[in-house]
mmCIF file of C-alpha atoms and ligand atoms in Angstrom:
data_model
loop_
_atom_site.group_PDB
_atom_site.id
_atom_site.type_symbol
_atom_site.label_atom_id
_atom_site.label_comp_id
_atom_site.label_asym_id
_atom_site.label_seq_id
_atom_site.Cartn_x
_atom_site.Cartn_y
_atom_site.Cartn_z
ATOM 1 C CA MET I 1082 -6.190 74.064 -108.462
ATOM 2 C CA ALA I 1083 -2.564 73.632 -107.405
ATOM 3 C CA VAL I 1084 -1.259 76.185 -104.956
ATOM 4 C CA LYS I 1085 1.719 78.276 -106.113
ATOM 5 C CA VAL I 1086 4.966 77.771 -104.200
ATOM 6 C CA LEU I 1087 8.099 79.860 -104.473
ATOM 7 C CA ILE I 1088 11.302 78.459 -103.079
ATOM 8 C CA ASN I 1089 13.635 81.270 -101.892
ATOM 9 C CA GLY I 1090 17.129 79.688 -101.632
ATOM 10 C CA TYR I 1091 17.918 76.592 -103.768
ATOM 11 C CA GLY I 1092 20.591 74.947 -101.621
ATOM 12 C CA SER I 1093 20.677 71.613 -99.672
ATOM 13 C CA ILE I 1094 17.137 72.075 -98.274
ATOM 14 C CA GLY I 1095 15.619 74.272 -101.057
ATOM 15 C CA LYS I 1096 16.425 71.937 -103.932
ATOM 16 C CA ARG I 1097 14.873 69.013 -102.014
ATOM 17 C CA VAL I 1098 11.796 71.057 -101.104
ATOM 18 C CA ALA I 1099 11.395 72.085 -104.762
ATOM 19 C CA ASP I 1100 11.525 68.486 -105.912
ATOM 20 C CA ALA I 1101 9.049 67.388 -103.227
ATOM 21 C CA VAL I 1102 6.605 70.159 -104.121
ATOM 22 C CA ALA I 1103 6.864 69.243 -107.774
ATOM 23 C CA LYS I 1104 5.725 65.723 -106.877
ATOM 24 C CA GLN I 1105 2.469 66.883 -105.256
ATOM 25 C CA ASP I 1106 -0.673 66.931 -107.255
ATOM 26 C CA ASP I 1107 -2.037 69.898 -105.256
ATOM 27 C CA MET I 1108 1.072 72.143 -105.496
ATOM 28 C CA GLU I 1109 3.299 73.638 -108.141
ATOM 29 C CA VAL I 1110 6.728 75.326 -108.042
ATOM 30 C CA ILE I 1111 6.507 78.728 -109.629
ATOM 31 C CA GLY I 1112 10.156 79.517 -109.145
ATOM 32 C CA VAL I 1113 13.393 79.000 -107.238
ATOM 33 C CA THR I 1114 16.043 81.543 -106.344
ATOM 34 C CA LYS I 1115 19.833 81.698 -106.149
ATOM 35 C CA THR I 1116 22.312 84.411 -105.473
ATOM 36 C CA LYS I 1117 24.984 83.057 -107.803
ATOM 37 C CA PRO I 1118 25.012 81.423 -111.283
ATOM 38 C CA ASP I 1119 26.786 78.226 -110.270
ATOM 39 C CA PHE I 1120 26.158 74.534 -111.168
ATOM 40 C CA GLU I 1121 23.061 74.462 -108.958
ATOM 41 C CA ALA I 1122 21.576 77.387 -110.805
ATOM 42 C CA LYS I 1123 22.280 75.759 -114.177
ATOM 43 C CA LEU I 1124 20.822 72.404 -113.106
ATOM 44 C CA ALA I 1125 17.713 74.142 -111.740
ATOM 45 C CA VAL I 1126 17.089 75.619 -115.190
ATOM 46 C CA GLU I 1127 17.912 72.255 -116.845
ATOM 47 C CA LYS I 1128 15.268 70.615 -114.610
ATOM 48 C CA GLY I 1129 12.678 73.112 -115.788
ATOM 49 C CA TYR I 1130 12.425 75.342 -112.756
ATOM 50 C CA LYS I 1131 12.044 79.039 -113.369
ATOM 51 C CA LEU I 1132 15.075 80.719 -111.852
ATOM 52 C CA PHE I 1133 15.078 84.192 -110.173
ATOM 53 C CA ALA I 1134 17.856 86.178 -108.537
ATOM 54 C CA ALA I 1135 17.326 86.199 -104.751
ATOM 55 C CA ILE I 1136 19.293 89.472 -104.541
ATOM 56 C CA PRO I 1137 18.316 91.978 -107.392
ATOM 57 C CA GLU I 1138 21.796 93.418 -107.657
ATOM 58 C CA ARG I 1139 23.087 89.979 -108.592
ATOM 59 C CA LYS I 1140 20.805 89.624 -111.668
ATOM 60 C CA GLY I 1141 23.548 90.793 -113.982
ATOM 61 C CA LEU I 1142 25.896 87.969 -112.843
ATOM 62 C CA PHE I 1143 23.482 85.367 -114.219
ATOM 63 C CA GLU I 1144 23.195 87.222 -117.523
ATOM 64 C CA GLU I 1145 26.930 87.502 -117.783
ATOM 65 C CA LYS I 1146 27.379 83.737 -117.278
ATOM 66 C CA GLY I 1147 24.580 82.941 -119.738
ATOM 67 C CA VAL I 1148 22.366 81.342 -117.156
ATOM 68 C CA GLU I 1149 18.731 81.707 -118.128
ATOM 69 C CA ILE I 1150 16.923 83.870 -115.523
ATOM 70 C CA GLU I 1151 13.337 85.043 -115.382
ATOM 71 C CA GLY I 1152 13.971 88.161 -113.263
ATOM 72 C CA THR I 1153 14.356 88.763 -109.540
ATOM 73 C CA ILE I 1154 12.361 87.519 -106.597
ATOM 74 C CA PHE I 1155 10.349 90.781 -106.824
ATOM 75 C CA ASP I 1156 9.141 89.741 -110.288
ATOM 76 C CA VAL I 1157 7.504 86.551 -108.956
ATOM 77 C CA ILE I 1158 6.674 87.022 -105.261
ATOM 78 C CA GLU I 1159 3.236 88.502 -105.959
ATOM 79 C CA ASP I 1160 2.253 85.359 -107.816
ATOM 80 C CA ALA I 1161 3.071 83.073 -104.880
ATOM 81 C CA ASP I 1162 0.519 81.659 -102.487
ATOM 82 C CA ILE I 1163 3.398 80.816 -100.124
ATOM 83 C CA VAL I 1164 7.183 81.132 -100.004
ATOM 84 C CA VAL I 1165 9.371 78.418 -98.555
ATOM 85 C CA ASP I 1166 12.501 80.233 -97.369
ATOM 86 C CA CYS I 1167 15.503 78.022 -97.548
ATOM 87 C CA ALA I 1168 18.193 80.708 -97.295
ATOM 88 C CA PRO I 1169 21.148 80.170 -94.977
ATOM 89 C CA GLY I 1170 20.376 80.272 -91.229
ATOM 90 C CA GLY I 1171 19.750 83.788 -89.968
ATOM 91 C CA ILE I 1172 18.881 85.233 -93.391
ATOM 92 C CA GLY I 1173 15.316 83.865 -93.307
ATOM 93 C CA LYS I 1174 14.272 86.293 -90.579
ATOM 94 C CA ASP I 1175 15.556 89.280 -92.607
ATOM 95 C CA ASN I 1176 13.685 87.979 -95.669
ATOM 96 C CA LEU I 1177 10.584 87.638 -93.459
ATOM 97 C CA GLU I 1178 10.699 91.284 -92.290
ATOM 98 C CA ASN I 1179 11.970 92.917 -95.490
ATOM 99 C CA ILE I 1180 10.149 90.848 -98.167
ATOM 100 C CA TYR I 1181 7.384 88.472 -97.066
ATOM 101 C CA LYS I 1182 5.603 90.728 -94.587
ATOM 102 C CA LYS I 1183 5.915 93.671 -96.950
ATOM 103 C CA TYR I 1184 4.361 91.651 -99.849
ATOM 104 C CA LYS I 1185 1.841 90.065 -97.506
ATOM 105 C CA VAL I 1186 2.753 86.543 -98.605
ATOM 106 C CA LYS I 1187 2.686 83.548 -96.281
ATOM 107 C CA ALA I 1188 6.176 82.140 -95.540
ATOM 108 C CA ILE I 1189 7.802 79.078 -94.050
ATOM 109 C CA LEU I 1190 11.216 79.560 -92.417
ATOM 110 C CA GLN I 1191 13.673 76.728 -91.639
ATOM 111 C CA GLY I 1192 15.301 75.433 -88.451
ATOM 112 C CA GLY I 1193 18.279 77.877 -88.665
ATOM 113 C CA GLU I 1194 15.862 80.658 -87.634
ATOM 114 C CA LYS I 1195 14.743 81.361 -84.067
ATOM 115 C CA ALA I 1196 11.207 80.575 -82.807
ATOM 116 C CA LYS I 1197 10.637 84.142 -81.672
ATOM 117 C CA PHE I 1198 10.508 85.506 -85.224
ATOM 118 C CA VAL I 1199 7.539 83.421 -86.321
ATOM 119 C CA GLU I 1200 4.001 82.688 -85.146
ATOM 120 C CA ASP I 1201 4.677 79.015 -84.286
ATOM 121 C CA SER I 1202 6.956 76.050 -84.932
ATOM 122 C CA PHE I 1203 5.873 73.130 -87.066
ATOM 123 C CA ASN I 1204 6.016 69.386 -86.829
ATOM 124 C CA ALA I 1205 3.330 67.480 -88.718
ATOM 125 C CA LEU I 1206 2.617 65.100 -85.829
ATOM 126 C CA TRP I 1207 2.460 67.678 -83.115
ATOM 127 C CA SER I 1208 1.563 71.171 -84.290
ATOM 128 C CA TYR I 1209 -0.331 70.874 -87.598
ATOM 129 C CA ASP I 1210 -3.533 72.092 -86.108
ATOM 130 C CA ARG I 1211 -1.949 75.050 -84.411
ATOM 131 C CA CYS I 1212 -0.281 76.180 -87.637
ATOM 132 C CA TYR I 1213 -3.507 75.713 -89.630
ATOM 133 C CA GLY I 1214 -4.152 78.969 -91.665
ATOM 134 C CA LYS I 1215 -1.225 80.795 -90.000
ATOM 135 C CA ASP I 1216 1.027 83.212 -92.015
ATOM 136 C CA TYR I 1217 4.615 82.799 -90.766
ATOM 137 C CA ILE I 1218 5.747 79.417 -89.498
ATOM 138 C CA ARG I 1219 9.151 77.718 -88.848
ATOM 139 C CA VAL I 1220 9.748 74.081 -89.723
ATOM 140 C CA VAL I 1221 12.108 73.125 -86.925
ATOM 141 C CA SER I 1222 15.644 71.834 -87.544
ATOM 142 C CA CYS I 1223 16.540 68.313 -88.624
ATOM 143 C CA ASN I 1224 17.619 67.323 -85.118
ATOM 144 C CA THR I 1225 14.547 68.817 -83.523
ATOM 145 C CA THR I 1226 12.320 67.125 -86.139
ATOM 146 C CA GLY I 1227 13.908 63.728 -85.348
ATOM 147 C CA LEU I 1228 13.382 64.315 -81.600
ATOM 148 C CA CYS I 1229 9.738 65.445 -82.034
ATOM 149 C CA ARG I 1230 8.867 62.257 -84.019
ATOM 150 C CA THR I 1231 10.422 59.842 -81.481
ATOM 151 C CA PHE I 1232 8.899 61.689 -78.478
ATOM 152 C CA TYR I 1233 5.553 61.366 -80.268
ATOM 153 C CA ALA I 1234 5.934 57.623 -80.429
ATOM 154 C CA VAL I 1235 6.904 57.338 -76.709
ATOM 155 C CA ASP I 1236 4.262 59.801 -75.661
ATOM 156 C CA SER I 1237 1.603 57.734 -77.420
ATOM 157 C CA VAL I 1238 2.147 54.845 -74.918
ATOM 158 C CA THR I 1239 3.288 56.447 -71.663
ATOM 159 C CA ASP I 1240 3.833 59.855 -69.972
ATOM 160 C CA ILE I 1241 7.272 61.445 -70.324
ATOM 161 C CA VAL I 1242 8.546 62.653 -66.901
ATOM 162 C CA LYS I 1243 11.965 63.853 -68.098
ATOM 163 C CA ALA I 1244 14.192 63.251 -71.151
ATOM 164 C CA ARG I 1245 17.867 63.630 -71.587
ATOM 165 C CA VAL I 1246 19.396 63.517 -75.054
ATOM 166 C CA VAL I 1247 22.990 63.590 -76.279
ATOM 167 C CA LEU I 1248 23.230 64.701 -79.872
ATOM 168 C CA ILE I 1249 26.253 63.793 -81.979
ATOM 169 C CA ARG I 1250 26.105 66.205 -84.860
ATOM 170 C CA ARG I 1251 27.668 65.831 -88.279
ATOM 171 C CA GLY I 1252 30.519 68.337 -88.898
ATOM 172 C CA ALA I 1253 29.290 69.485 -92.324
ATOM 173 C CA ASP I 1254 26.987 68.488 -95.148
ATOM 174 C CA PRO I 1255 28.726 66.379 -97.839
ATOM 175 C CA ASN I 1256 28.926 69.293 -100.301
ATOM 176 C CA ASP I 1257 30.677 71.614 -97.784
ATOM 177 C CA ALA I 1258 34.428 71.724 -97.971
ATOM 178 C CA LYS I 1259 34.846 74.609 -95.496
ATOM 179 C CA ARG I 1260 33.448 73.391 -92.246
ATOM 180 C CA GLY I 1261 34.791 70.834 -89.794
ATOM 181 C CA PRO I 1262 36.167 69.534 -87.553
ATOM 182 C CA ILE I 1263 38.504 67.264 -89.443
ATOM 183 C CA ASN I 1264 40.099 65.606 -86.425
ATOM 184 C CA ALA I 1265 38.400 66.608 -83.272
ATOM 185 C CA ILE I 1266 35.174 66.232 -81.203
ATOM 186 C CA VAL I 1267 33.746 69.627 -80.411
ATOM 187 C CA PRO I 1268 31.165 70.347 -77.695
ATOM 188 C CA ASN I 1269 28.785 72.472 -79.737
ATOM 189 C CA PRO I 1270 27.186 74.452 -78.404
ATOM 190 C CA PRO I 1271 29.864 74.435 -75.595
ATOM 191 C CA THR I 1272 27.167 75.288 -73.072
ATOM 192 C CA VAL I 1273 24.684 72.796 -71.614
ATOM 193 C CA PRO I 1274 21.755 72.490 -72.262
ATOM 194 C CA SER I 1275 21.833 72.991 -76.029
ATOM 195 C CA HIS I 1276 19.070 74.751 -77.906
ATOM 196 C CA HIS I 1277 17.459 71.491 -79.023
ATOM 197 C CA GLY I 1278 15.372 71.059 -75.825
ATOM 198 C CA PRO I 1279 13.788 74.484 -76.028
ATOM 199 C CA ASP I 1280 13.288 73.921 -79.779
ATOM 200 C CA VAL I 1281 11.313 70.727 -79.041
ATOM 201 C CA VAL I 1282 9.287 72.726 -76.469
ATOM 202 C CA SER I 1283 8.517 75.356 -79.140
ATOM 203 C CA VAL I 1284 6.677 72.494 -80.936
ATOM 204 C CA VAL I 1285 5.315 70.656 -77.865
ATOM 205 C CA PRO I 1286 4.812 73.168 -75.017
ATOM 206 C CA LYS I 1287 3.754 70.452 -72.555
ATOM 207 C CA PHE I 1288 7.421 69.320 -72.498
ATOM 208 C CA GLU I 1289 8.501 72.608 -70.874
ATOM 209 C CA GLY I 1290 11.207 71.853 -68.276
ATOM 210 C CA LYS I 1291 11.264 68.222 -69.234
ATOM 211 C CA ILE I 1292 13.809 67.918 -72.126
ATOM 212 C CA LEU I 1293 17.534 68.438 -71.486
ATOM 213 C CA THR I 1294 19.950 68.224 -74.385
ATOM 214 C CA SER I 1295 23.698 68.543 -74.997
ATOM 215 C CA ALA I 1296 25.536 68.275 -78.272
ATOM 216 C CA VAL I 1297 28.951 67.592 -79.784
ATOM 217 C CA ILE I 1298 30.105 67.857 -83.378
ATOM 218 C CA VAL I 1299 32.166 65.006 -84.929
ATOM 219 C CA PRO I 1300 34.047 64.589 -88.256
ATOM 220 C CA THR I 1301 31.349 62.956 -90.409
ATOM 221 C CA THR I 1302 29.041 64.274 -93.070
ATOM 222 C CA LEU I 1303 26.505 61.486 -93.425
ATOM 223 C CA MET I 1304 24.051 61.844 -90.525
ATOM 224 C CA HIS I 1305 23.531 63.040 -86.951
ATOM 225 C CA MET I 1306 23.035 60.529 -84.168
ATOM 226 C CA HIS I 1307 21.075 60.831 -80.911
ATOM 227 C CA SER I 1308 21.172 58.874 -77.654
ATOM 228 C CA LEU I 1309 17.915 59.332 -75.809
ATOM 229 C CA MET I 1310 17.176 58.522 -72.157
ATOM 230 C CA ILE I 1311 13.506 59.128 -71.387
ATOM 231 C CA GLU I 1312 12.123 58.761 -67.899
ATOM 232 C CA THR I 1313 8.492 57.720 -68.091
ATOM 233 C CA THR I 1314 5.632 56.800 -65.706
ATOM 234 C CA GLY I 1315 6.079 53.184 -66.904
ATOM 235 C CA THR I 1316 6.171 51.221 -70.123
ATOM 236 C CA THR I 1317 7.744 48.115 -71.763
ATOM 237 C CA ARG I 1318 10.157 47.542 -74.543
ATOM 238 C CA ASP I 1319 7.462 45.848 -76.622
ATOM 239 C CA ALA I 1320 5.113 48.821 -76.151
ATOM 240 C CA ILE I 1321 7.831 51.262 -77.368
ATOM 241 C CA LEU I 1322 8.633 49.033 -80.386
ATOM 242 C CA ASP I 1323 4.959 48.884 -81.222
ATOM 243 C CA ALA I 1324 4.580 52.617 -80.918
ATOM 244 C CA ILE I 1325 7.569 53.135 -83.227
ATOM 245 C CA GLU I 1326 5.899 50.800 -85.756
ATOM 246 C CA LYS I 1327 2.702 52.832 -85.619
ATOM 247 C CA THR I 1328 4.333 56.297 -85.808
ATOM 248 C CA PRO I 1329 4.764 57.798 -89.331
ATOM 249 C CA ARG I 1330 8.308 58.626 -90.432
ATOM 250 C CA VAL I 1331 10.136 56.628 -87.847
ATOM 251 C CA PHE I 1332 11.243 52.968 -88.240
ATOM 252 C CA THR I 1333 13.533 50.472 -86.644
ATOM 253 C CA VAL I 1334 16.666 49.171 -88.172
ATOM 254 C CA SER I 1335 18.691 46.207 -86.947
ATOM 255 C CA ALA I 1336 22.417 46.012 -86.456
ATOM 256 C CA GLU I 1337 22.017 42.338 -87.005
ATOM 257 C CA ASP I 1338 20.972 43.106 -90.611
ATOM 258 C CA GLY I 1339 24.186 44.994 -91.129
ATOM 259 C CA LEU I 1340 22.537 48.332 -90.496
ATOM 260 C CA ASN I 1341 24.994 48.869 -87.639
ATOM 261 C CA SER I 1342 26.157 52.443 -88.375
ATOM 262 C CA THR I 1343 25.272 55.579 -90.171
ATOM 263 C CA ALA I 1344 27.497 54.364 -93.064
ATOM 264 C CA THR I 1345 25.338 51.297 -93.803
ATOM 265 C CA ILE I 1346 22.134 53.168 -93.176
ATOM 266 C CA ILE I 1347 23.124 55.571 -95.933
ATOM 267 C CA GLU I 1348 24.084 52.644 -98.142
ATOM 268 C CA TYR I 1349 20.584 51.274 -97.500
ATOM 269 C CA ALA I 1350 19.078 54.576 -98.687
ATOM 270 C CA ARG I 1351 21.261 54.370 -101.788
ATOM 271 C CA ASP I 1352 20.194 50.752 -102.436
ATOM 272 C CA LEU I 1353 16.587 51.900 -102.099
ATOM 273 C CA GLY I 1354 17.276 54.232 -105.036
ATOM 274 C CA ARG I 1355 16.304 57.269 -103.032
ATOM 275 C CA PRO I 1356 16.962 60.618 -104.758
ATOM 276 C CA ARG I 1357 20.209 62.058 -103.421
ATOM 277 C CA TYR I 1358 20.203 58.993 -101.038
ATOM 278 C CA ASP I 1359 17.634 60.845 -98.916
ATOM 279 C CA LEU I 1360 16.318 59.098 -95.828
ATOM 280 C CA TRP I 1361 13.215 61.155 -94.870
ATOM 281 C CA GLU I 1362 12.443 58.717 -92.038
ATOM 282 C CA ILE I 1363 14.199 58.526 -88.651
ATOM 283 C CA PRO I 1364 15.937 55.120 -88.224
ATOM 284 C CA ILE I 1365 15.991 53.833 -84.625
ATOM 285 C CA TRP I 1366 18.321 50.983 -83.780
ATOM 286 C CA GLU I 1367 16.075 48.125 -82.576
ATOM 287 C CA GLU I 1368 18.818 46.671 -80.370
ATOM 288 C CA SER I 1369 19.219 50.023 -78.602
ATOM 289 C CA VAL I 1370 15.587 50.148 -77.495
ATOM 290 C CA ASN I 1371 15.407 49.195 -73.845
ATOM 291 C CA VAL I 1372 13.404 49.989 -70.686
ATOM 292 C CA VAL I 1373 15.172 49.966 -67.334
ATOM 293 C CA ASP I 1374 13.252 51.122 -64.241
ATOM 294 C CA ASN I 1375 10.659 53.010 -66.311
ATOM 295 C CA GLU I 1376 13.397 54.727 -68.298
ATOM 296 C CA VAL I 1377 13.395 54.261 -72.087
ATOM 297 C CA PHE I 1378 16.740 54.114 -73.801
ATOM 298 C CA LEU I 1379 17.185 54.268 -77.545
ATOM 299 C CA MET I 1380 19.620 55.475 -80.242
ATOM 300 C CA GLN I 1381 18.591 56.954 -83.542
ATOM 301 C CA ALA I 1382 20.102 58.624 -86.636
ATOM 302 C CA VAL I 1383 18.978 61.650 -88.578
ATOM 303 C CA HIS I 1384 19.581 62.339 -92.234
ATOM 304 C CA GLN I 1385 20.037 66.105 -91.788
ATOM 305 C CA GLU I 1386 19.567 66.974 -95.482
ATOM 306 C CA SER I 1387 16.163 65.279 -95.852
ATOM 307 C CA ASP I 1388 14.067 64.609 -92.792
ATOM 308 C CA VAL I 1389 12.552 68.106 -92.766
ATOM 309 C CA ILE I 1390 11.438 67.879 -96.435
ATOM 310 C CA PRO I 1391 8.090 66.073 -95.896
ATOM 311 C CA GLU I 1392 7.459 68.445 -92.999
ATOM 312 C CA ASN I 1393 7.726 71.405 -95.338
ATOM 313 C CA ILE I 1394 5.123 69.820 -97.598
ATOM 314 C CA ASP I 1395 2.678 69.248 -94.699
ATOM 315 C CA CYS I 1396 3.329 72.739 -93.418
ATOM 316 C CA ILE I 1397 2.311 74.188 -96.764
ATOM 317 C CA ARG I 1398 -0.953 72.206 -96.585
ATOM 318 C CA ALA I 1399 -1.661 73.414 -93.048
ATOM 319 C CA MET I 1400 -0.861 77.086 -93.654
ATOM 320 C CA LEU I 1401 -2.933 77.198 -96.856
ATOM 321 C CA GLN I 1402 -5.767 75.157 -95.209
ATOM 322 C CA MET I 1403 -5.625 72.529 -97.987
ATOM 323 C CA GLU I 1404 -6.239 69.472 -95.690
ATOM 324 C CA ASP I 1405 -7.560 69.758 -92.087
ATOM 325 C CA ASP I 1406 -6.479 66.292 -90.968
ATOM 326 C CA ASN I 1407 -2.749 66.068 -90.246
ATOM 327 C CA MET I 1408 -2.626 62.312 -90.642
ATOM 328 C CA LYS I 1409 -4.181 62.554 -94.157
ATOM 329 C CA SER I 1410 -1.606 65.172 -95.139
ATOM 330 C CA ILE I 1411 1.190 62.964 -93.801
ATOM 331 C CA GLU I 1412 -0.197 59.980 -95.724
ATOM 332 C CA LYS I 1413 -0.488 61.955 -98.951
ATOM 333 C CA THR I 1414 3.042 63.371 -98.657
ATOM 334 C CA ASN I 1415 4.479 59.989 -97.699
ATOM 335 C CA LYS I 1416 2.803 58.311 -100.692
ATOM 336 C CA SER I 1417 4.055 60.940 -103.128
ATOM 337 C CA LEU I 1418 7.642 60.736 -101.987
ATOM 338 C CA GLY I 1419 7.742 56.959 -101.436
ATOM 339 C CA ILE I 1420 8.281 57.170 -97.664
ATOM 340 C CA LYS I 1421 8.142 53.844 -95.869
HETATM 341 N N1 NDP Q 353 21.688 71.441 -94.278
HETATM 342 C C1 NDP Q 353 21.063 70.911 -93.221
HETATM 343 O O1 NDP Q 353 21.468 69.883 -92.744
HETATM 344 C C2 NDP Q 353 19.799 71.514 -92.716
HETATM 345 C C3 NDP Q 353 19.521 72.857 -92.808
HETATM 346 N N2 NDP Q 353 18.416 73.389 -92.211
HETATM 347 C C4 NDP Q 353 18.170 74.822 -92.327
HETATM 348 O O2 NDP Q 353 17.729 75.071 -93.612
HETATM 349 C C5 NDP Q 353 18.141 76.449 -93.964
HETATM 350 C C6 NDP Q 353 18.947 76.340 -95.311
HETATM 351 O O3 NDP Q 353 20.061 75.553 -95.073
HETATM 352 P P1 NDP Q 353 20.838 74.833 -96.278
HETATM 353 O O4 NDP Q 353 19.930 74.423 -97.323
HETATM 354 O O5 NDP Q 353 21.726 73.876 -95.630
HETATM 355 O O6 NDP Q 353 21.738 76.034 -96.767
HETATM 356 P P2 NDP Q 353 22.583 76.104 -98.137
HETATM 357 O O7 NDP Q 353 23.672 77.029 -97.884
HETATM 358 O O8 NDP Q 353 22.860 74.774 -98.694
HETATM 359 O O9 NDP Q 353 21.596 76.873 -99.120
HETATM 360 C C7 NDP Q 353 21.157 78.145 -98.981
HETATM 361 C C8 NDP Q 353 20.571 78.688 -100.288
HETATM 362 O O10 NDP Q 353 20.071 80.013 -100.030
HETATM 363 C C9 NDP Q 353 20.539 80.856 -101.067
HETATM 364 N N3 NDP Q 353 20.699 82.268 -100.559
HETATM 365 C C10 NDP Q 353 21.818 82.853 -100.040
HETATM 366 N N4 NDP Q 353 21.512 84.113 -99.622
HETATM 367 C C11 NDP Q 353 20.148 84.259 -99.828
HETATM 368 C C12 NDP Q 353 19.243 85.328 -99.634
HETATM 369 N N5 NDP Q 353 19.655 86.474 -99.121
HETATM 370 N N6 NDP Q 353 17.961 85.110 -99.946
HETATM 371 C C13 NDP Q 353 17.505 83.969 -100.483
HETATM 372 N N7 NDP Q 353 18.351 82.894 -100.705
HETATM 373 C C14 NDP Q 353 19.651 83.057 -100.425
HETATM 374 C C15 NDP Q 353 21.873 80.288 -101.551
HETATM 375 O O11 NDP Q 353 22.020 80.653 -102.897
HETATM 376 P P3 NDP Q 353 23.543 80.699 -103.500
HETATM 377 O O12 NDP Q 353 24.125 79.321 -103.321
HETATM 378 O O13 NDP Q 353 23.306 81.008 -104.944
HETATM 379 O O14 NDP Q 353 24.275 81.739 -102.716
HETATM 380 C C16 NDP Q 353 21.528 78.775 -101.430
HETATM 381 O O15 NDP Q 353 20.853 78.386 -102.586
HETATM 382 C C17 NDP Q 353 18.921 76.930 -92.776
HETATM 383 O O16 NDP Q 353 17.996 77.653 -91.951
HETATM 384 C C18 NDP Q 353 19.379 75.671 -92.077
HETATM 385 O O17 NDP Q 353 19.691 75.868 -90.696
HETATM 386 C C19 NDP Q 353 17.473 72.572 -91.645
HETATM 387 C C20 NDP Q 353 17.642 71.247 -91.618
HETATM 388 C C21 NDP Q 353 18.875 70.619 -92.058
HETATM 389 O O1 X15 Q 354 21.255 73.303 -90.072
HETATM 390 C C1 X15 Q 354 21.657 72.337 -89.415
HETATM 391 O O2 X15 Q 354 22.872 72.119 -89.004
HETATM 392 P P1 X15 Q 354 23.950 73.201 -88.937
HETATM 393 O O3 X15 Q 354 23.380 74.400 -88.150
HETATM 394 O O4 X15 Q 354 25.023 72.486 -88.228
HETATM 395 O O5 X15 Q 354 24.267 73.561 -90.374
HETATM 396 C C2 X15 Q 354 20.725 71.241 -89.036
HETATM 397 O O6 X15 Q 354 19.378 71.562 -89.158
HETATM 398 C C3 X15 Q 354 20.959 70.858 -87.665
HETATM 399 O O7 X15 Q 354 20.744 71.927 -86.804
HETATM 400 P P2 X15 Q 354 20.646 71.834 -85.238
HETATM 401 O O8 X15 Q 354 21.683 70.891 -84.719
HETATM 402 O O9 X15 Q 354 20.834 73.200 -84.831
HETATM 403 O O10 X15 Q 354 19.314 71.265 -84.955
#
């Protein structure tokens, strides 16, 4: 029987998680929530999702606008086997304390929440077993997910002694007219190291003290980009390329093929006919992969709106003990979504 999934927060991440859950033969979406009756709420109903008010006092707003609503989150939460919280960063922890724990329902939070509020942090390659059967888990952020996958590939062929990463973060998602910068490069966070190193360690504790990250924000909406420098005990370029080939959800792209920027990578995702031009995999520039004196260099991009989506699906399977082999869950999810 399909497990019942409630999506609390139907925004950039929530709508993608809902569509991915709907594609699984072992899961069903029992509802999605919004706080306001805008176009996303209307489209959710048109797509056939049952819509609920995330905040009970807002229910009247939907009725006033004629947007079909089934009730509030409190009318559906007891039917859920698990809630995937996709509310804006910082709100998930309040929902965890005020709703999910009170109703004793398992919940997944997203990367905008801190590690300390949950039992563990999830990446399908690294921490599936640890999260198996747990109640409250965080799927780490898009950037952290991208780093975890690439470190997995490198770690599969050599030992990582120390890694340094510079993250070039997109200024806003494409639908966001309020954030920036429009014409500046902003150290963000202004302090070094950034939170991404500790976030990777929350998934892979053996990397404690080994990952140092700094980040800037630039005026683009398409993707993030990372420049990785990974000191190892010894490896070769061919071994790293082979490891990338064997690791799920990462792949190489070549500037020679015209995939020489985030712009053409997104065009590639469009040409693949991906929903919302989502690129769930992490593209690594083949030409950037190099090994100098045991240090691995590479550059990769991250489609911030979509790389965490398959992770949420695998996290549901782990928490609800639906599949005990992480690689089998990854394979099932990949197949259902059409991941390379
Ligand atoms: N966008 C990204 O690139 C990524 C985001 N994340 C993380 O995912 C989470 C969600 O981000 P994102 O999808 O971008 O955010 P969005 O702002 O796009 O969507 C948030 C959704 O939550 C709803 N919402 C608002 N308040 C509440 C509430 N109190 N309870 C439940 N739902 C609420 C909003 O509804 P309404 O619009 O009706 O107000 C909206 O549907 C954050 O933790 C973020 O850090 C992780 C990876 C990448
Ligand atoms: O929510 C996200 O970006 P945002 O906090 O810039 O909106 C992405 O998950 C990236 O987050 P991160 O750069 O804190 O890993």
